[in-house]
């Protein structure tokens, strides 16, 4: 008898699908791995915008919630999306229109959405791999006093990418258990560090006299519109992930009910509660006691020291542990670093799982190479897409480990894809619900409309504020636009040549759809 083709079985409940999204958001990891990027951010005139870290996260969080509501609404009416997620939503938004003239835009909509999804999902794991290598290099330096070479960091990146790929290859059930354990560990550690950081500022055991922020209100208030926008272009990196659960519809029990709830729940738990608390605590404790040297060898303190360190949260943990916990700063730093490493593993794993599922859906739809559309016979995972992404992630990480400029550049490339994808999804929400009996002006016009405008504003901020900035900002913008442009070119060429072979048109004539 012929062998049965591998099939997908729904095994994930609300908890399972939520923790997969929460693993991607990973607040315990991102406080550590992105604080340097945020502290080093500058305005076009070269002045620091580190004072707007918290406000920038707040602005990005509003954008994320508006987009999350749009995702949840689409997941509610298209629970059958399966691996396709946003790609499927884009097509159905037009195919479900009563007027057949709208159907001709379905393929263009899904291809553009698929391109944006891949720019986000296929670059993001590489960013995480680079950040893991940076974490290991920092710990290596603390343990040995030496410096880990760039070559060694690239080799480690390849090893870590392969390890993550293997876990994903084994299947989502194991991945979900891993993500759940990682979330429990990192959130517990996060609460401990944040409480200690606030106590450190209030008790002032080291008698600091030059705190970066005058008080709690100074930490959270916006200091400049430009600063908030710049910080938001970085902050979205730490908030993405809530939408990833929509790619697990095929593996979710009762997706009509569980997917929309998981989208919002994951963002509330980790975005609203965890991030706003931990970033407040970190900013609240920074003073002249946080010291280091910049790239020129000059002594720096406060936020300048945070910008110069590859792991400012590690430096803060050492100060807090030594001053508050009786000299165990190094042990506290190592303990937090271990949980951060686990969180980065969970984040990379979650994004890789989502990325290959969207690729699989597009390959099944003949919009991507056939090699990406194969399921493993035993584990029912898109195994070929996984190993291709492992290689891509290693190459992207090789750019990111070169310097903080390279790391910011690849992060912006992923964020560029994020803003395009989120903006398109908000647009498809408006299109999908227009004329439906359950249409709501608030949920299907105002919310997605505002989300669309905010995502477009973020794209403008990347294109304008970085391109006209200082030399480092311009270099970061060139890396971002280079990756985005290269992927757009590859995508366009593939669509053109595959269309020539198959005879399918990007925008078919109306009469062919009647």
Short mmCIF file of C-alpha atoms in Angstrom, two decimals:
data_model
loop_
_atom_site.label_atom_id
_atom_site.label_comp_id
_atom_site.label_asym_id
_atom_site.label_seq_id
_atom_site.Cartn_x
_atom_site.Cartn_y
_atom_site.Cartn_z
CA UNK A 1 0.00 0.00 0.00
CA UNK A 2 1.24 3.53 -0.70
CA UNK A 3 2.47 5.48 2.32
CA UNK A 4 0.19 8.16 3.70
CA UNK A 5 1.43 11.70 3.22
CA UNK A 6 2.50 13.37 6.46
CA UNK A 7 -0.29 15.47 7.94
CA UNK A 8 -0.62 18.13 10.61
CA UNK A 9 -2.49 17.23 13.80
CA UNK A 10 -3.93 19.92 16.11
CA UNK A 11 -2.27 19.53 19.53
CA UNK A 12 -1.93 23.09 20.88
CA UNK A 13 -4.43 24.63 23.29
CA UNK A 14 -4.58 28.27 24.39
CA UNK A 15 -1.53 27.84 26.64
CA UNK A 16 0.54 26.18 23.94
CA UNK A 17 -0.15 28.72 21.22
CA UNK A 18 0.29 31.65 23.65
CA UNK A 19 3.68 30.54 24.95
CA UNK A 20 4.94 30.13 21.39
CA UNK A 21 4.17 33.81 20.83
CA UNK A 22 5.49 34.77 24.27
CA UNK A 23 8.77 33.02 23.55
CA UNK A 24 9.28 35.32 20.58
CA UNK A 25 8.55 38.47 22.62
CA UNK A 26 10.95 37.29 25.38
CA UNK A 27 11.27 40.31 27.71
CA UNK A 28 14.00 38.69 29.78
CA UNK A 29 16.20 38.41 26.71
CA UNK A 30 15.53 41.75 25.08
CA UNK A 31 16.23 43.92 28.11
CA UNK A 32 19.75 42.47 28.06
CA UNK A 33 20.41 42.27 24.33
CA UNK A 34 18.89 45.53 23.07
CA UNK A 35 19.61 47.99 25.88
CA UNK A 36 22.96 48.88 24.31
CA UNK A 37 21.29 49.63 20.97
CA UNK A 38 18.71 51.82 22.69
CA UNK A 39 21.28 53.60 24.86
CA UNK A 40 23.48 54.24 21.81
CA UNK A 41 20.65 55.62 19.64
CA UNK A 42 21.17 59.19 18.48
CA UNK A 43 19.29 61.94 16.65
CA UNK A 44 20.42 63.12 13.18
CA UNK A 45 22.46 65.89 14.82
CA UNK A 46 24.39 63.30 16.84
CA UNK A 47 22.77 63.99 20.22
CA UNK A 48 21.71 61.04 22.37
CA UNK A 49 18.04 60.05 22.54
CA UNK A 50 18.59 57.50 25.33
CA UNK A 51 16.27 59.49 27.60
CA UNK A 52 13.33 58.40 25.42
CA UNK A 53 13.83 54.63 25.72
CA UNK A 54 10.72 54.08 27.86
CA UNK A 55 8.54 56.49 25.88
CA UNK A 56 9.69 54.88 22.62
CA UNK A 57 8.66 51.46 23.91
CA UNK A 58 5.30 52.92 24.95
CA UNK A 59 4.71 54.31 21.45
CA UNK A 60 5.73 51.01 19.83
CA UNK A 61 3.45 49.16 22.25
CA UNK A 62 0.45 51.23 21.13
CA UNK A 63 1.31 50.37 17.52
CA UNK A 64 1.64 46.70 18.48
CA UNK A 65 -1.77 46.61 20.19
CA UNK A 66 -3.49 48.25 17.22
CA UNK A 67 -1.90 45.68 14.92
CA UNK A 68 -2.63 42.82 17.33
CA UNK A 69 -6.34 43.68 17.32
CA UNK A 70 -6.29 43.56 13.50
CA UNK A 71 -4.57 40.15 13.56
CA UNK A 72 -7.06 38.86 16.12
CA UNK A 73 -10.02 40.02 14.04
CA UNK A 74 -8.66 38.35 10.90
CA UNK A 75 -7.85 35.15 12.80
CA UNK A 76 -11.44 35.09 14.07
CA UNK A 77 -12.97 34.96 10.57
CA UNK A 78 -10.18 32.89 8.97
CA UNK A 79 -9.35 30.21 11.57
CA UNK A 80 -8.47 27.84 8.72
CA UNK A 81 -5.42 29.96 7.79
CA UNK A 82 -3.04 27.20 8.84
CA UNK A 83 0.62 27.87 8.08
CA UNK A 84 -0.30 30.78 5.82
CA UNK A 85 -1.14 33.28 8.57
CA UNK A 86 -0.95 36.87 7.24
CA UNK A 87 -0.25 35.56 3.72
CA UNK A 88 -3.58 33.71 3.76
CA UNK A 89 -5.40 36.71 5.26
CA UNK A 90 -4.22 38.96 2.40
CA UNK A 91 -5.59 36.64 -0.28
CA UNK A 92 -8.90 35.89 1.45
CA UNK A 93 -9.59 39.57 2.09
CA UNK A 94 -10.04 39.99 -1.68
CA UNK A 95 -11.36 36.56 -2.70
CA UNK A 96 -14.23 36.82 -0.22
CA UNK A 97 -15.49 40.05 -1.76
CA UNK A 98 -18.85 39.72 -3.52
CA UNK A 99 -17.69 41.92 -6.40
CA UNK A 100 -15.47 39.65 -8.52
CA UNK A 101 -13.56 42.67 -9.82
CA UNK A 102 -11.78 42.73 -6.45
CA UNK A 103 -10.55 39.14 -6.87
CA UNK A 104 -7.88 40.12 -9.38
CA UNK A 105 -5.92 41.87 -6.60
CA UNK A 106 -5.70 38.75 -4.42
CA UNK A 107 -2.44 37.40 -5.82
CA UNK A 108 -0.66 40.76 -5.72
CA UNK A 109 -1.81 41.29 -2.12
CA UNK A 110 -0.60 37.91 -0.92
CA UNK A 111 2.77 38.15 -2.73
CA UNK A 112 3.55 41.60 -1.29
CA UNK A 113 2.47 40.39 2.14
CA UNK A 114 4.56 37.26 1.76
CA UNK A 115 7.61 39.35 0.78
CA UNK A 116 7.22 41.54 3.87
CA UNK A 117 6.68 38.50 6.10
CA UNK A 118 9.89 36.93 4.85
CA UNK A 119 11.91 40.13 5.29
CA UNK A 120 10.74 40.11 8.90
CA UNK A 121 10.71 36.41 9.76
CA UNK A 122 13.79 35.34 7.81
CA UNK A 123 16.02 38.18 9.04
CA UNK A 124 14.83 38.07 12.65
CA UNK A 125 16.36 34.67 13.53
CA UNK A 126 19.71 35.93 12.21
CA UNK A 127 19.41 38.96 14.50
CA UNK A 128 18.79 36.65 17.45
CA UNK A 129 21.72 34.43 16.52
CA UNK A 130 24.00 37.49 16.38
CA UNK A 131 22.74 38.63 19.78
CA UNK A 132 23.39 35.19 21.24
CA UNK A 133 26.96 35.34 19.95
CA UNK A 134 27.33 38.82 21.48
CA UNK A 135 26.07 37.50 24.83
CA UNK A 136 28.55 34.62 24.76
CA UNK A 137 31.38 37.02 23.87
CA UNK A 138 30.48 39.25 26.84
CA UNK A 139 30.42 36.32 29.29
CA UNK A 140 33.70 35.04 27.81
CA UNK A 141 35.28 38.43 28.43
CA UNK A 142 34.00 38.54 32.02
CA UNK A 143 35.31 35.04 32.75
CA UNK A 144 38.72 35.30 31.07
CA UNK A 145 39.44 38.99 30.71
CA UNK A 146 40.07 38.38 27.01
CA UNK A 147 38.18 39.28 23.86
CA UNK A 148 36.37 36.76 21.68
CA UNK A 149 37.35 37.19 18.03
CA UNK A 150 34.81 37.97 15.34
CA UNK A 151 35.72 34.71 13.59
CA UNK A 152 34.94 32.75 16.76
CA UNK A 153 31.62 34.58 17.08
CA UNK A 154 30.70 33.69 13.49
CA UNK A 155 31.57 30.02 14.10
CA UNK A 156 29.48 30.02 17.27
CA UNK A 157 26.62 31.64 15.34
CA UNK A 158 26.60 28.73 12.90
CA UNK A 159 26.56 26.22 15.75
CA UNK A 160 23.72 27.99 17.58
CA UNK A 161 21.65 28.35 14.39
CA UNK A 162 22.08 24.62 13.71
CA UNK A 163 21.04 23.72 17.27
CA UNK A 164 17.90 25.83 17.01
CA UNK A 165 17.14 24.35 13.61
CA UNK A 166 17.41 20.82 14.99
CA UNK A 167 14.94 21.56 17.81
CA UNK A 168 12.50 23.06 15.28
CA UNK A 169 13.03 20.05 13.00
CA UNK A 170 11.95 17.71 15.81
CA UNK A 171 8.51 19.34 15.94
CA UNK A 172 6.40 22.00 17.59
CA UNK A 173 5.30 19.93 20.62
CA UNK A 174 8.83 19.79 21.98
CA UNK A 175 9.29 23.41 21.00
CA UNK A 176 6.21 24.41 23.00
CA UNK A 177 7.42 22.68 26.16
CA UNK A 178 10.82 24.34 25.75
CA UNK A 179 9.17 27.74 25.29
CA UNK A 180 6.99 27.28 28.40
CA UNK A 181 9.96 26.45 30.63
CA UNK A 182 11.96 29.34 29.23
CA UNK A 183 9.12 31.79 29.87
CA UNK A 184 8.74 30.74 33.51
CA UNK A 185 12.49 31.02 34.16
CA UNK A 186 13.05 34.34 32.40
CA UNK A 187 10.01 36.08 33.91
CA UNK A 188 11.04 35.04 37.42
CA UNK A 189 14.56 36.34 36.86
CA UNK A 190 13.17 39.52 35.33
CA UNK A 191 11.08 40.32 38.42
CA UNK A 192 14.07 39.70 40.71
CA UNK A 193 16.42 41.99 38.77
CA UNK A 194 13.84 44.77 38.38
CA UNK A 195 12.99 44.81 42.10
CA UNK A 196 16.69 44.89 42.99
CA UNK A 197 17.34 47.70 40.50
CA UNK A 198 14.57 49.87 41.97
CA UNK A 199 15.78 49.15 45.51
CA UNK A 200 19.34 50.06 44.45
CA UNK A 201 18.17 53.52 43.33
CA UNK A 202 15.97 54.13 46.39
CA UNK A 203 18.50 52.89 48.99
CA UNK A 204 21.48 54.37 47.09
CA UNK A 205 24.10 52.15 48.78
CA UNK A 206 26.92 53.55 46.61
CA UNK A 207 25.93 57.18 47.31
CA UNK A 208 25.41 58.14 43.65
CA UNK A 209 25.03 61.87 43.04
CA UNK A 210 24.44 62.01 39.26
CA UNK A 211 21.46 59.82 38.34
CA UNK A 212 20.58 59.81 34.64
CA UNK A 213 16.92 60.46 35.45
CA UNK A 214 15.77 62.80 38.20
CA UNK A 215 12.93 60.49 39.20
CA UNK A 216 10.30 58.01 38.06
CA UNK A 217 8.37 60.51 35.94
CA UNK A 218 11.57 61.56 34.17
CA UNK A 219 12.12 57.93 33.13
CA UNK A 220 8.74 57.54 31.45
CA UNK A 221 7.98 60.99 30.03
CA UNK A 222 8.73 61.79 26.36
CA UNK A 223 11.66 64.19 26.01
CA UNK A 224 11.38 64.83 22.25
CA UNK A 225 9.17 63.66 19.39
CA UNK A 226 12.25 62.79 17.33
CA UNK A 227 13.70 60.76 20.19
CA UNK A 228 10.47 58.80 20.69
CA UNK A 229 10.27 57.96 16.97
CA UNK A 230 13.90 56.83 16.80
CA UNK A 231 13.55 54.68 19.91
CA UNK A 232 10.31 53.21 18.53
CA UNK A 233 12.06 52.02 15.36
CA UNK A 234 14.32 49.93 17.63
CA UNK A 235 11.68 49.06 20.24
CA UNK A 236 9.42 47.23 17.80
CA UNK A 237 12.13 44.53 17.69
CA UNK A 238 11.34 43.67 21.31
CA UNK A 239 7.55 43.59 20.84
CA UNK A 240 7.06 41.53 17.70
CA UNK A 241 5.90 37.96 18.10
CA UNK A 242 2.28 38.25 19.18
CA UNK A 243 1.21 37.58 15.58
CA UNK A 244 3.30 34.41 15.27
CA UNK A 245 0.58 32.26 16.82
CA UNK A 246 -1.60 32.82 13.73
CA UNK A 247 0.83 30.59 11.81
CA UNK A 248 0.00 27.73 14.20
CA UNK A 249 -3.70 27.57 13.29
CA UNK A 250 -3.26 24.14 11.69
CA UNK A 251 -1.74 22.82 14.93
CA UNK A 252 -4.20 24.54 17.29
CA UNK A 253 -7.30 23.01 18.82
CA UNK A 254 -10.33 25.29 18.24
CA UNK A 255 -8.31 27.97 16.39
CA UNK A 256 -11.39 30.19 15.92
CA UNK A 257 -11.41 30.77 19.69
CA UNK A 258 -7.82 30.26 20.81
CA UNK A 259 -5.80 32.12 18.16
CA UNK A 260 -7.40 35.59 18.64
CA UNK A 261 -7.12 35.25 22.43
CA UNK A 262 -3.49 34.17 22.24
CA UNK A 263 -2.56 37.15 20.04
CA UNK A 264 -3.78 39.68 22.61
CA UNK A 265 -2.85 37.68 25.72
CA UNK A 266 0.81 37.25 24.75
CA UNK A 267 1.21 40.99 24.16
CA UNK A 268 -0.55 41.94 27.41
CA UNK A 269 1.52 39.62 29.60
CA UNK A 270 4.92 40.40 28.18
CA UNK A 271 4.59 43.65 26.29
CA UNK A 272 2.39 45.67 28.62
CA UNK A 273 3.32 44.22 32.00
CA UNK A 274 6.88 42.93 31.70
CA UNK A 275 8.53 45.44 29.39
CA UNK A 276 7.20 48.63 30.91
CA UNK A 277 8.25 47.41 34.37
CA UNK A 278 11.73 46.18 33.50
CA UNK A 279 12.74 49.13 31.33
CA UNK A 280 11.53 51.52 34.01
CA UNK A 281 13.67 49.71 36.60
CA UNK A 282 16.77 49.68 34.39
CA UNK A 283 16.54 53.38 33.54
CA UNK A 284 15.71 54.29 37.14
CA UNK A 285 18.98 52.84 38.51
CA UNK A 286 21.47 54.27 35.98
CA UNK A 287 23.91 56.78 37.47
CA UNK A 288 27.57 57.77 37.27
CA UNK A 289 28.38 54.53 39.14
CA UNK A 290 27.79 52.65 35.88
CA UNK A 291 31.17 53.26 34.25
CA UNK A 292 33.17 51.97 31.30
CA UNK A 293 35.24 53.00 28.29
CA UNK A 294 34.08 53.85 24.78
CA UNK A 295 35.61 52.77 21.46
CA UNK A 296 38.31 55.46 21.76
CA UNK A 297 39.34 54.33 25.23
CA UNK A 298 37.83 57.37 26.96
CA UNK A 299 36.13 56.89 30.33
CA UNK A 300 32.32 57.20 30.20
CA UNK A 301 29.56 56.93 32.79
CA UNK A 302 25.78 56.62 32.97
CA UNK A 303 23.94 56.09 29.69
CA UNK A 304 27.16 56.68 27.75
CA UNK A 305 28.65 53.67 29.55
CA UNK A 306 25.52 51.64 28.73
CA UNK A 307 25.94 52.58 25.06
CA UNK A 308 29.60 51.50 25.11
CA UNK A 309 29.01 48.12 26.78
CA UNK A 310 27.95 45.04 24.83
CA UNK A 311 25.81 44.04 27.83
CA UNK A 312 24.93 47.02 30.04
CA UNK A 313 22.35 44.98 31.97
CA UNK A 314 25.14 42.57 32.89
CA UNK A 315 27.19 45.50 34.18
CA UNK A 316 24.17 46.75 36.16
CA UNK A 317 23.62 43.28 37.64
CA UNK A 318 27.22 43.23 38.88
CA UNK A 319 26.79 46.63 40.55
CA UNK A 320 23.46 45.67 42.13
CA UNK A 321 24.71 42.31 43.36
CA UNK A 322 27.87 43.77 44.87
CA UNK A 323 26.13 46.73 46.53
CA UNK A 324 22.84 45.17 47.65
CA UNK A 325 23.46 41.42 47.97
CA UNK A 326 26.80 41.39 49.71
CA UNK A 327 29.25 41.13 46.84
CA UNK A 328 27.64 38.44 44.66
CA UNK A 329 27.40 40.69 41.61
CA UNK A 330 29.38 38.41 39.32
CA UNK A 331 27.28 35.39 40.26
CA UNK A 332 24.07 37.36 39.75
CA UNK A 333 25.26 38.48 36.32
CA UNK A 334 26.12 34.92 35.27
CA UNK A 335 22.76 33.64 36.52
CA UNK A 336 20.86 36.29 34.55
CA UNK A 337 23.05 35.67 31.49
CA UNK A 338 22.11 31.97 31.54
CA UNK A 339 18.39 32.78 31.61
CA UNK A 340 18.90 35.34 28.83
CA UNK A 341 20.64 32.67 26.75
CA UNK A 342 17.69 30.34 27.26
CA UNK A 343 15.27 33.14 26.34
CA UNK A 344 17.21 33.90 23.14
CA UNK A 345 17.01 30.21 22.27
CA UNK A 346 13.23 30.31 22.77
CA UNK A 347 12.89 33.50 20.75
CA UNK A 348 14.97 32.19 17.86
CA UNK A 349 13.08 28.91 17.92
CA UNK A 350 9.66 30.56 17.90
CA UNK A 351 10.51 32.88 15.01
CA UNK A 352 12.11 30.06 13.03
CA UNK A 353 8.98 27.95 13.51
CA UNK A 354 6.81 30.79 12.23
CA UNK A 355 9.13 31.68 9.34
CA UNK A 356 9.29 28.21 7.83
CA UNK A 357 5.53 27.75 8.16
CA UNK A 358 4.83 30.88 6.13
CA UNK A 359 7.43 29.72 3.58
CA UNK A 360 5.80 26.29 3.47
CA UNK A 361 2.38 27.84 2.79
CA UNK A 362 3.77 29.98 -0.04
CA UNK A 363 5.65 27.03 -1.55
CA UNK A 364 2.49 24.93 -1.45
CA UNK A 365 0.83 27.81 -3.29
CA UNK A 366 3.65 27.78 -5.87
CA UNK A 367 4.75 31.30 -4.86
CA UNK A 368 8.12 30.11 -3.52
CA UNK A 369 10.56 27.36 -4.60
CA UNK A 370 9.17 23.84 -4.25
CA UNK A 371 12.06 22.78 -1.99
CA UNK A 372 10.57 24.89 0.84
CA UNK A 373 7.23 23.06 0.65
CA UNK A 374 8.32 19.61 1.80
CA UNK A 375 7.17 18.10 5.12
CA UNK A 376 9.31 15.59 6.98
CA UNK A 377 7.71 12.14 6.95
CA UNK A 378 8.10 11.50 10.69
CA UNK A 379 7.99 14.91 12.36
CA UNK A 380 5.66 16.68 9.87
CA UNK A 381 7.83 19.81 9.93
CA UNK A 382 9.01 21.85 6.88
CA UNK A 383 12.51 20.39 7.30
CA UNK A 384 14.11 21.69 4.11
CA UNK A 385 12.94 25.24 4.80
CA UNK A 386 14.34 24.93 8.32
CA UNK A 387 17.86 24.06 7.15
CA UNK A 388 17.83 26.75 4.47
CA UNK A 389 16.90 29.28 7.15
CA UNK A 390 19.70 27.99 9.38
CA UNK A 391 22.21 28.92 6.67
CA UNK A 392 20.57 32.32 6.04
CA UNK A 393 20.55 33.08 9.78
CA UNK A 394 24.26 32.31 10.05
CA UNK A 395 25.07 34.66 7.16
CA UNK A 396 22.98 37.49 8.65
CA UNK A 397 24.55 36.94 12.07
CA UNK A 398 27.99 37.22 10.48
CA UNK A 399 27.10 40.83 9.62
CA UNK A 400 25.63 41.55 13.04
CA UNK A 401 28.59 40.39 15.14
CA UNK A 402 30.99 42.81 13.46
CA UNK A 403 29.93 45.83 15.58
CA UNK A 404 26.99 47.58 17.23
CA UNK A 405 26.40 49.30 13.88
CA UNK A 406 26.09 45.95 12.10
CA UNK A 407 23.78 44.63 14.82
CA UNK A 408 21.55 47.70 14.63
CA UNK A 409 21.54 47.52 10.82
CA UNK A 410 20.26 43.94 10.62
CA UNK A 411 17.78 44.74 13.39
CA UNK A 412 16.43 47.66 11.36
CA UNK A 413 16.13 45.39 8.30
CA UNK A 414 13.93 43.02 10.28
CA UNK A 415 11.97 45.97 11.68
CA UNK A 416 11.49 47.41 8.19
CA UNK A 417 9.80 44.16 7.16
CA UNK A 418 7.80 44.23 10.39
CA UNK A 419 6.36 47.69 9.75
CA UNK A 420 5.48 46.81 6.14
CA UNK A 421 3.84 43.53 7.22
CA UNK A 422 1.94 45.07 10.11
CA UNK A 423 0.76 47.99 7.97
CA UNK A 424 -0.47 45.63 5.26
CA UNK A 425 -2.26 43.44 7.81
CA UNK A 426 -4.10 46.48 9.19
CA UNK A 427 -5.09 47.34 5.60
CA UNK A 428 -6.34 43.79 4.92
CA UNK A 429 -8.43 43.97 8.09
CA UNK A 430 -10.24 47.02 6.68
CA UNK A 431 -10.75 45.29 3.31
CA UNK A 432 -11.87 41.95 4.79
CA UNK A 433 -14.59 43.38 7.03
CA UNK A 434 -16.01 45.99 4.66
CA UNK A 435 -19.62 45.01 3.95
CA UNK A 436 -19.73 42.08 6.41
CA UNK A 437 -22.70 41.79 8.80
CA UNK A 438 -20.32 41.91 11.80
CA UNK A 439 -18.58 45.09 10.57
CA UNK A 440 -17.64 47.59 13.29
CA UNK A 441 -16.38 51.12 12.62
CA UNK A 442 -14.21 50.99 15.74
CA UNK A 443 -12.64 47.53 15.27
CA UNK A 444 -12.51 47.45 11.48
CA UNK A 445 -11.83 51.06 10.44
CA UNK A 446 -10.54 53.24 13.27
CA UNK A 447 -8.24 50.70 14.97
CA UNK A 448 -6.65 49.21 11.81
CA UNK A 449 -6.61 52.64 10.16
CA UNK A 450 -4.64 54.15 13.03
CA UNK A 451 -2.40 51.08 13.07
CA UNK A 452 -1.71 51.53 9.35
CA UNK A 453 -0.79 55.20 9.83
CA UNK A 454 1.54 54.45 12.74
CA UNK A 455 3.33 51.69 10.81
CA UNK A 456 3.80 54.00 7.83
CA UNK A 457 5.17 56.66 10.22
CA UNK A 458 7.72 54.15 11.52
CA UNK A 459 8.83 53.32 7.98
CA UNK A 460 9.28 57.02 7.35
CA UNK A 461 11.32 57.34 10.54
CA UNK A 462 13.72 54.61 9.38
CA UNK A 463 14.06 56.06 5.88
CA UNK A 464 14.42 59.68 6.99
CA UNK A 465 15.95 59.88 10.46
CA UNK A 466 18.65 57.30 9.81
CA UNK A 467 19.57 58.33 6.27
CA UNK A 468 20.12 61.98 7.29
CA UNK A 469 21.86 61.02 10.54
CA UNK A 470 25.53 60.72 11.42
CA UNK A 471 27.93 58.27 9.76
CA UNK A 472 26.95 55.34 11.98
CA UNK A 473 23.22 55.94 11.46
CA UNK A 474 23.71 56.13 7.70
CA UNK A 475 25.71 52.89 7.73
CA UNK A 476 22.90 51.22 9.69
CA UNK A 477 20.36 52.51 7.17
CA UNK A 478 22.44 51.20 4.25
CA UNK A 479 22.61 47.72 5.81
CA UNK A 480 18.84 47.80 6.40
CA UNK A 481 17.94 49.02 2.92
CA UNK A 482 20.53 46.75 1.31
CA UNK A 483 18.96 43.63 2.83
CA UNK A 484 15.41 44.84 2.11
CA UNK A 485 16.28 45.84 -1.45
CA UNK A 486 18.09 42.59 -2.19
CA UNK A 487 15.14 40.54 -0.96
CA UNK A 488 12.70 42.68 -2.96
CA UNK A 489 14.79 42.13 -6.11
CA UNK A 490 15.03 38.37 -5.56
CA UNK A 491 11.27 38.20 -4.91
CA UNK A 492 10.42 40.22 -8.01
CA UNK A 493 12.67 38.10 -10.23
CA UNK A 494 11.17 34.89 -8.87
CA UNK A 495 7.61 36.13 -9.47
CA UNK A 496 8.47 37.20 -13.02
CA UNK A 497 10.24 33.98 -14.03
CA UNK A 498 7.77 31.65 -12.29
CA UNK A 499 4.95 33.57 -13.98
CA UNK A 500 6.61 33.09 -17.37
CA UNK A 501 6.85 29.33 -16.75
CA UNK A 502 3.34 28.85 -15.40
CA UNK A 503 1.52 31.51 -17.40
CA UNK A 504 -0.01 33.01 -14.26
CA UNK A 505 -0.38 36.77 -14.23
CA UNK A 506 0.27 38.92 -11.19
CA UNK A 507 -2.97 40.85 -11.80
CA UNK A 508 -5.21 38.71 -14.03
CA UNK A 509 -7.82 40.26 -16.30
CA UNK A 510 -11.23 40.73 -14.70
CA UNK A 511 -13.06 38.57 -17.22
CA UNK A 512 -10.85 35.55 -16.43
CA UNK A 513 -12.21 35.63 -12.88
CA UNK A 514 -15.87 36.13 -13.73
#
